[in-house]
Short mmCIF file of N, CA and C in Angstrom, two decimals:
data_model
loop_
_atom_site.label_atom_id
_atom_site.label_comp_id
_atom_site.label_asym_id
_atom_site.label_seq_id
_atom_site.Cartn_x
_atom_site.Cartn_y
_atom_site.Cartn_z
N UNK A 1 61.03 112.87 66.84
CA UNK A 1 59.95 114.17 66.87
C UNK A 1 60.78 115.14 67.04
N UNK A 2 60.24 116.10 66.48
CA UNK A 2 61.23 117.36 67.11
C UNK A 2 59.87 118.18 68.32
N UNK A 3 60.37 118.79 68.87
CA UNK A 3 60.17 119.88 69.96
C UNK A 3 58.58 120.65 69.21
N UNK A 4 58.89 121.11 68.34
CA UNK A 4 57.42 121.61 67.41
C UNK A 4 56.49 120.76 67.41
N UNK A 5 56.79 119.10 66.96
CA UNK A 5 55.71 118.44 66.84
C UNK A 5 54.89 118.33 68.24
N UNK A 6 55.81 118.00 69.24
CA UNK A 6 55.30 117.73 70.61
C UNK A 6 54.58 118.63 71.00
N UNK A 7 55.00 119.90 70.80
CA UNK A 7 54.08 121.70 71.62
C UNK A 7 52.84 121.23 70.58
N UNK A 8 52.79 120.87 69.40
CA UNK A 8 51.53 120.78 68.68
C UNK A 8 50.88 119.71 69.01
N UNK A 9 51.29 118.45 69.53
CA UNK A 9 50.16 117.48 69.95
C UNK A 9 49.77 117.68 71.15
N UNK A 10 50.88 118.66 72.12
CA UNK A 10 49.88 118.72 73.32
C UNK A 10 48.98 119.91 73.34
N UNK A 11 49.18 120.83 72.46
CA UNK A 11 47.75 122.21 72.36
C UNK A 11 46.35 121.41 72.04
N UNK A 12 46.52 120.26 70.89
CA UNK A 12 45.17 119.56 70.63
C UNK A 12 45.14 118.45 71.13
N UNK A 13 45.11 118.13 72.52
CA UNK A 13 44.76 116.79 73.24
C UNK A 13 43.41 116.91 72.98
N UNK A 14 42.73 116.24 72.29
CA UNK A 14 41.50 115.62 72.15
C UNK A 14 40.98 114.58 73.08
N UNK A 15 39.74 114.62 73.56
CA UNK A 15 39.26 113.34 74.01
C UNK A 15 38.35 113.01 73.08
N UNK A 16 38.75 111.85 72.05
CA UNK A 16 37.74 111.39 71.46
C UNK A 16 35.99 110.97 72.26
N UNK A 17 36.11 110.63 72.98
CA UNK A 17 35.11 110.12 73.88
C UNK A 17 34.12 111.47 74.04
N UNK A 18 34.64 112.52 74.44
CA UNK A 18 34.02 113.51 74.54
C UNK A 18 33.64 114.42 73.21
N UNK A 19 34.49 114.36 72.17
CA UNK A 19 34.16 114.79 71.55
C UNK A 19 32.89 114.06 70.22
N UNK A 20 33.05 112.64 70.58
CA UNK A 20 32.07 112.05 69.89
C UNK A 20 30.64 112.26 70.76
N UNK A 21 30.72 112.35 71.91
CA UNK A 21 29.32 112.55 72.86
C UNK A 21 28.79 114.40 72.36
N UNK A 22 30.16 115.23 72.19
CA UNK A 22 29.72 116.57 71.73
C UNK A 22 28.68 116.92 70.61
N UNK A 23 29.17 115.50 69.09
CA UNK A 23 28.67 115.73 68.18
C UNK A 23 27.47 115.22 67.82
N UNK A 24 27.01 114.22 69.09
CA UNK A 24 25.69 113.52 69.04
C UNK A 24 24.91 114.69 69.71
N UNK A 25 25.32 115.14 70.87
CA UNK A 25 24.60 116.42 71.20
C UNK A 25 23.89 117.30 70.15
N UNK A 26 25.01 117.64 69.23
CA UNK A 26 24.58 118.68 68.77
C UNK A 26 23.74 118.04 67.34
N UNK A 27 23.74 116.81 67.01
CA UNK A 27 22.97 116.58 66.07
C UNK A 27 21.69 116.25 66.79
N UNK A 28 21.73 115.66 68.08
CA UNK A 28 20.07 115.65 68.59
C UNK A 28 19.49 117.00 69.02
N UNK A 29 20.50 117.90 69.18
CA UNK A 29 19.71 118.86 69.65
C UNK A 29 19.08 119.82 68.36
N UNK A 30 19.57 119.70 67.09
CA UNK A 30 18.81 119.80 65.52
C UNK A 30 18.06 118.95 65.21
N UNK A 31 17.98 117.97 65.74
CA UNK A 31 16.57 117.04 65.50
C UNK A 31 15.44 117.34 66.37
N UNK A 32 15.79 117.91 67.33
CA UNK A 32 15.09 118.36 68.65
C UNK A 32 14.47 119.77 68.01
N UNK A 33 15.29 120.68 67.73
CA UNK A 33 14.65 121.65 67.12
C UNK A 33 13.44 121.51 66.07
N UNK A 34 14.02 120.73 65.03
CA UNK A 34 12.87 120.31 64.00
C UNK A 34 11.73 119.47 64.32
N UNK A 35 11.95 118.63 65.53
CA UNK A 35 10.77 118.03 65.93
C UNK A 35 9.37 119.31 66.92
N UNK A 36 10.52 120.26 67.58
CA UNK A 36 9.41 120.86 67.79
C UNK A 36 8.65 122.20 66.96
N UNK A 37 9.52 122.34 66.15
CA UNK A 37 8.64 123.23 64.97
C UNK A 37 7.84 121.96 64.13
N UNK A 38 8.21 121.21 63.86
CA UNK A 38 6.89 120.23 63.66
C UNK A 38 5.70 120.13 64.41
N UNK A 39 6.06 120.07 65.47
CA UNK A 39 4.68 120.11 66.35
C UNK A 39 4.16 121.38 66.45
N UNK A 40 4.62 122.45 66.56
CA UNK A 40 4.19 123.95 66.42
C UNK A 40 3.50 124.00 65.13
N UNK A 41 4.14 123.42 64.16
CA UNK A 41 3.32 123.68 62.72
C UNK A 41 1.75 122.70 62.97
N UNK A 42 2.13 121.51 63.46
CA UNK A 42 0.77 120.72 63.69
C UNK A 42 -0.43 121.11 64.54
N UNK A 43 0.45 121.85 65.49
CA UNK A 43 -0.49 122.54 66.35
C UNK A 43 -1.59 123.76 65.81
N UNK A 44 -0.78 124.55 64.92
CA UNK A 44 -1.24 125.35 64.01
C UNK A 44 -2.50 125.02 63.17
N UNK A 45 -2.08 123.81 62.45
CA UNK A 45 -3.06 123.12 61.59
C UNK A 45 -4.19 122.84 62.10
N UNK A 46 -4.28 122.08 63.21
CA UNK A 46 -5.02 121.55 64.11
C UNK A 46 -6.19 122.67 64.57
N UNK A 47 -5.48 123.88 64.98
CA UNK A 47 -6.16 125.00 65.53
C UNK A 47 -6.57 125.71 64.26
N UNK A 48 -6.46 125.81 62.97
CA UNK A 48 -7.13 126.15 61.88
C UNK A 48 -8.54 125.06 61.39
N UNK A 49 -8.44 123.89 61.60
CA UNK A 49 -9.32 123.07 61.92
C UNK A 49 -9.56 122.62 60.46
N UNK A 50 -8.41 122.41 59.54
CA UNK A 50 -8.57 122.43 58.21
C UNK A 50 -7.88 120.79 58.01
N UNK A 51 -8.06 119.99 59.10
CA UNK A 51 -7.48 118.48 59.45
C UNK A 51 -8.77 117.61 59.51
N UNK A 52 -8.69 116.34 59.12
CA UNK A 52 -9.49 115.49 59.16
C UNK A 52 -9.41 114.65 60.97
N UNK A 53 -10.05 114.19 61.51
CA UNK A 53 -9.62 113.54 62.91
C UNK A 53 -8.80 112.88 62.34
N UNK A 54 -9.18 111.67 61.51
CA UNK A 54 -7.65 111.16 61.09
C UNK A 54 -6.48 111.40 60.98
N UNK A 55 -6.29 112.68 60.19
CA UNK A 55 -5.22 113.01 60.08
C UNK A 55 -4.60 114.07 61.35
N UNK A 56 -5.46 114.43 62.28
CA UNK A 56 -5.03 114.97 63.71
C UNK A 56 -4.68 113.75 64.60
N UNK A 57 -5.34 112.60 64.40
CA UNK A 57 -4.79 111.37 65.07
C UNK A 57 -3.71 110.90 64.58
N UNK A 58 -3.13 110.75 63.37
CA UNK A 58 -1.88 110.62 62.89
C UNK A 58 -0.64 111.63 63.12
N UNK A 59 -1.09 112.53 63.39
CA UNK A 59 -0.23 113.87 63.34
C UNK A 59 0.09 113.62 64.90
N UNK A 60 -0.74 113.25 66.13
CA UNK A 60 -0.50 112.93 67.38
C UNK A 60 0.30 111.94 67.83
N UNK A 61 -0.01 111.20 66.71
CA UNK A 61 0.62 109.67 67.56
C UNK A 61 1.96 109.60 66.88
N UNK A 62 2.27 110.53 65.91
CA UNK A 62 3.63 110.71 65.08
C UNK A 62 4.61 111.58 66.04
N UNK A 63 4.01 112.58 65.99
CA UNK A 63 4.75 113.24 67.27
C UNK A 63 5.28 112.86 68.58
N UNK A 64 4.21 112.02 69.08
CA UNK A 64 4.59 111.07 70.39
C UNK A 64 5.46 110.20 70.16
N UNK A 65 5.60 109.36 68.99
CA UNK A 65 6.90 108.59 68.54
C UNK A 65 7.99 109.08 68.63
N UNK A 66 8.12 110.34 67.89
CA UNK A 66 8.90 111.49 67.42
C UNK A 66 9.60 111.65 68.96
N UNK A 67 9.05 112.05 70.25
CA UNK A 67 9.45 112.37 71.36
C UNK A 67 9.75 111.33 72.29
N UNK A 68 9.28 110.35 72.23
CA UNK A 68 9.71 108.71 72.88
C UNK A 68 11.16 108.68 72.17
N UNK A 69 11.40 108.70 70.99
CA UNK A 69 12.43 107.99 70.42
C UNK A 69 13.56 109.05 70.82
N UNK A 70 13.06 110.17 70.73
CA UNK A 70 14.19 111.17 71.04
C UNK A 70 14.64 111.26 72.94
N UNK A 71 13.69 110.76 73.34
CA UNK A 71 14.38 110.55 74.69
C UNK A 71 14.76 109.44 74.96
N UNK A 72 14.88 108.14 74.01
CA UNK A 72 15.49 107.25 74.13
C UNK A 72 16.78 107.45 73.58
N UNK A 73 17.31 107.97 72.61
CA UNK A 73 18.29 108.32 71.91
C UNK A 73 19.01 109.29 73.07
N UNK A 74 18.75 110.36 73.53
CA UNK A 74 19.26 110.99 74.86
C UNK A 74 19.98 109.52 75.65
N UNK A 75 18.90 108.80 76.39
CA UNK A 75 19.09 107.96 77.42
C UNK A 75 20.10 106.98 76.88
N UNK A 76 20.37 106.61 75.48
CA UNK A 76 21.62 105.85 74.87
C UNK A 76 22.81 106.51 74.94
N UNK A 77 22.94 107.80 74.92
CA UNK A 77 24.11 108.76 74.92
C UNK A 77 24.35 109.52 76.26
N UNK A 78 23.28 108.90 77.35
CA UNK A 78 23.61 109.57 78.54
C UNK A 78 23.38 111.02 78.43
N UNK A 79 22.48 111.46 78.01
CA UNK A 79 22.09 112.75 77.64
C UNK A 79 20.65 112.98 78.24
N UNK A 80 20.15 114.37 78.63
CA UNK A 80 18.96 114.61 79.00
C UNK A 80 17.98 115.58 78.07
N UNK A 81 17.14 115.56 77.34
CA UNK A 81 16.65 116.61 76.29
C UNK A 81 17.07 118.15 77.40
N UNK A 82 17.39 118.23 78.17
CA UNK A 82 17.78 119.57 79.07
C UNK A 82 19.09 120.29 78.48
N UNK A 83 19.81 118.71 78.00
CA UNK A 83 21.36 119.10 77.58
C UNK A 83 21.11 119.45 76.18
N UNK A 84 20.39 119.38 75.74
CA UNK A 84 20.07 119.84 74.07
C UNK A 84 20.15 121.23 73.79
N UNK A 85 19.69 121.91 74.76
CA UNK A 85 19.17 123.27 74.40
C UNK A 85 20.83 124.17 74.57
N UNK A 86 20.99 125.06 73.67
CA UNK A 86 21.98 126.07 73.39
C UNK A 86 21.47 127.67 74.19
N UNK A 87 22.80 128.06 74.72
CA UNK A 87 22.40 129.53 75.56
C UNK A 87 22.81 130.15 74.24
N UNK A 88 22.04 131.19 73.74
CA UNK A 88 22.61 132.04 72.78
C UNK A 88 23.13 133.31 73.21
N UNK A 89 22.97 133.62 74.42
CA UNK A 89 23.68 134.41 75.00
C UNK A 89 22.33 135.66 75.19
N UNK A 90 22.57 136.73 74.45
CA UNK A 90 21.41 138.06 74.85
C UNK A 90 20.45 137.48 73.93
N UNK A 91 19.99 136.26 73.04
CA UNK A 91 19.08 135.99 72.75
C UNK A 91 18.26 135.03 73.43
N UNK A 92 18.99 134.48 74.18
CA UNK A 92 18.13 133.31 75.08
C UNK A 92 18.59 132.16 74.78
N UNK A 93 17.99 131.15 74.88
CA UNK A 93 18.02 129.73 74.60
C UNK A 93 17.16 129.47 72.96
N UNK A 94 18.05 128.09 72.64
CA UNK A 94 17.63 127.96 71.38
C UNK A 94 16.26 127.29 71.09
N UNK A 95 16.51 126.06 72.62
CA UNK A 95 14.67 125.49 72.49
C UNK A 95 13.97 126.14 73.83
N UNK A 96 12.57 126.30 73.21
CA UNK A 96 11.86 126.72 74.36
C UNK A 96 11.84 126.10 75.92
N UNK A 97 12.06 126.57 76.85
CA UNK A 97 11.95 126.05 78.09
C UNK A 97 10.65 125.05 78.56
N UNK A 98 10.74 123.75 78.85
CA UNK A 98 9.44 122.96 78.86
C UNK A 98 9.23 122.91 80.08
#
């Protein structure tokens, strides 16, 4: 091995476990963002009154199951829902604080 190869290798010392956890966190962040957007859209539709009682019940159950599944996925990967929020600097955080 050359000195150049050794220097390059040490600069890119990547912890695969940490990289995997960060990737999972990023994917779960996107899923959580979509879940929250769907929830807000569902609330708007319910408030408009153009849904039947059955549709409102189905939406409520679906959103509840999605939230439970997100919590399970976070638990499986050692994350909390709060860990999924990204700080966007002057724009604030990506996900609304709950």
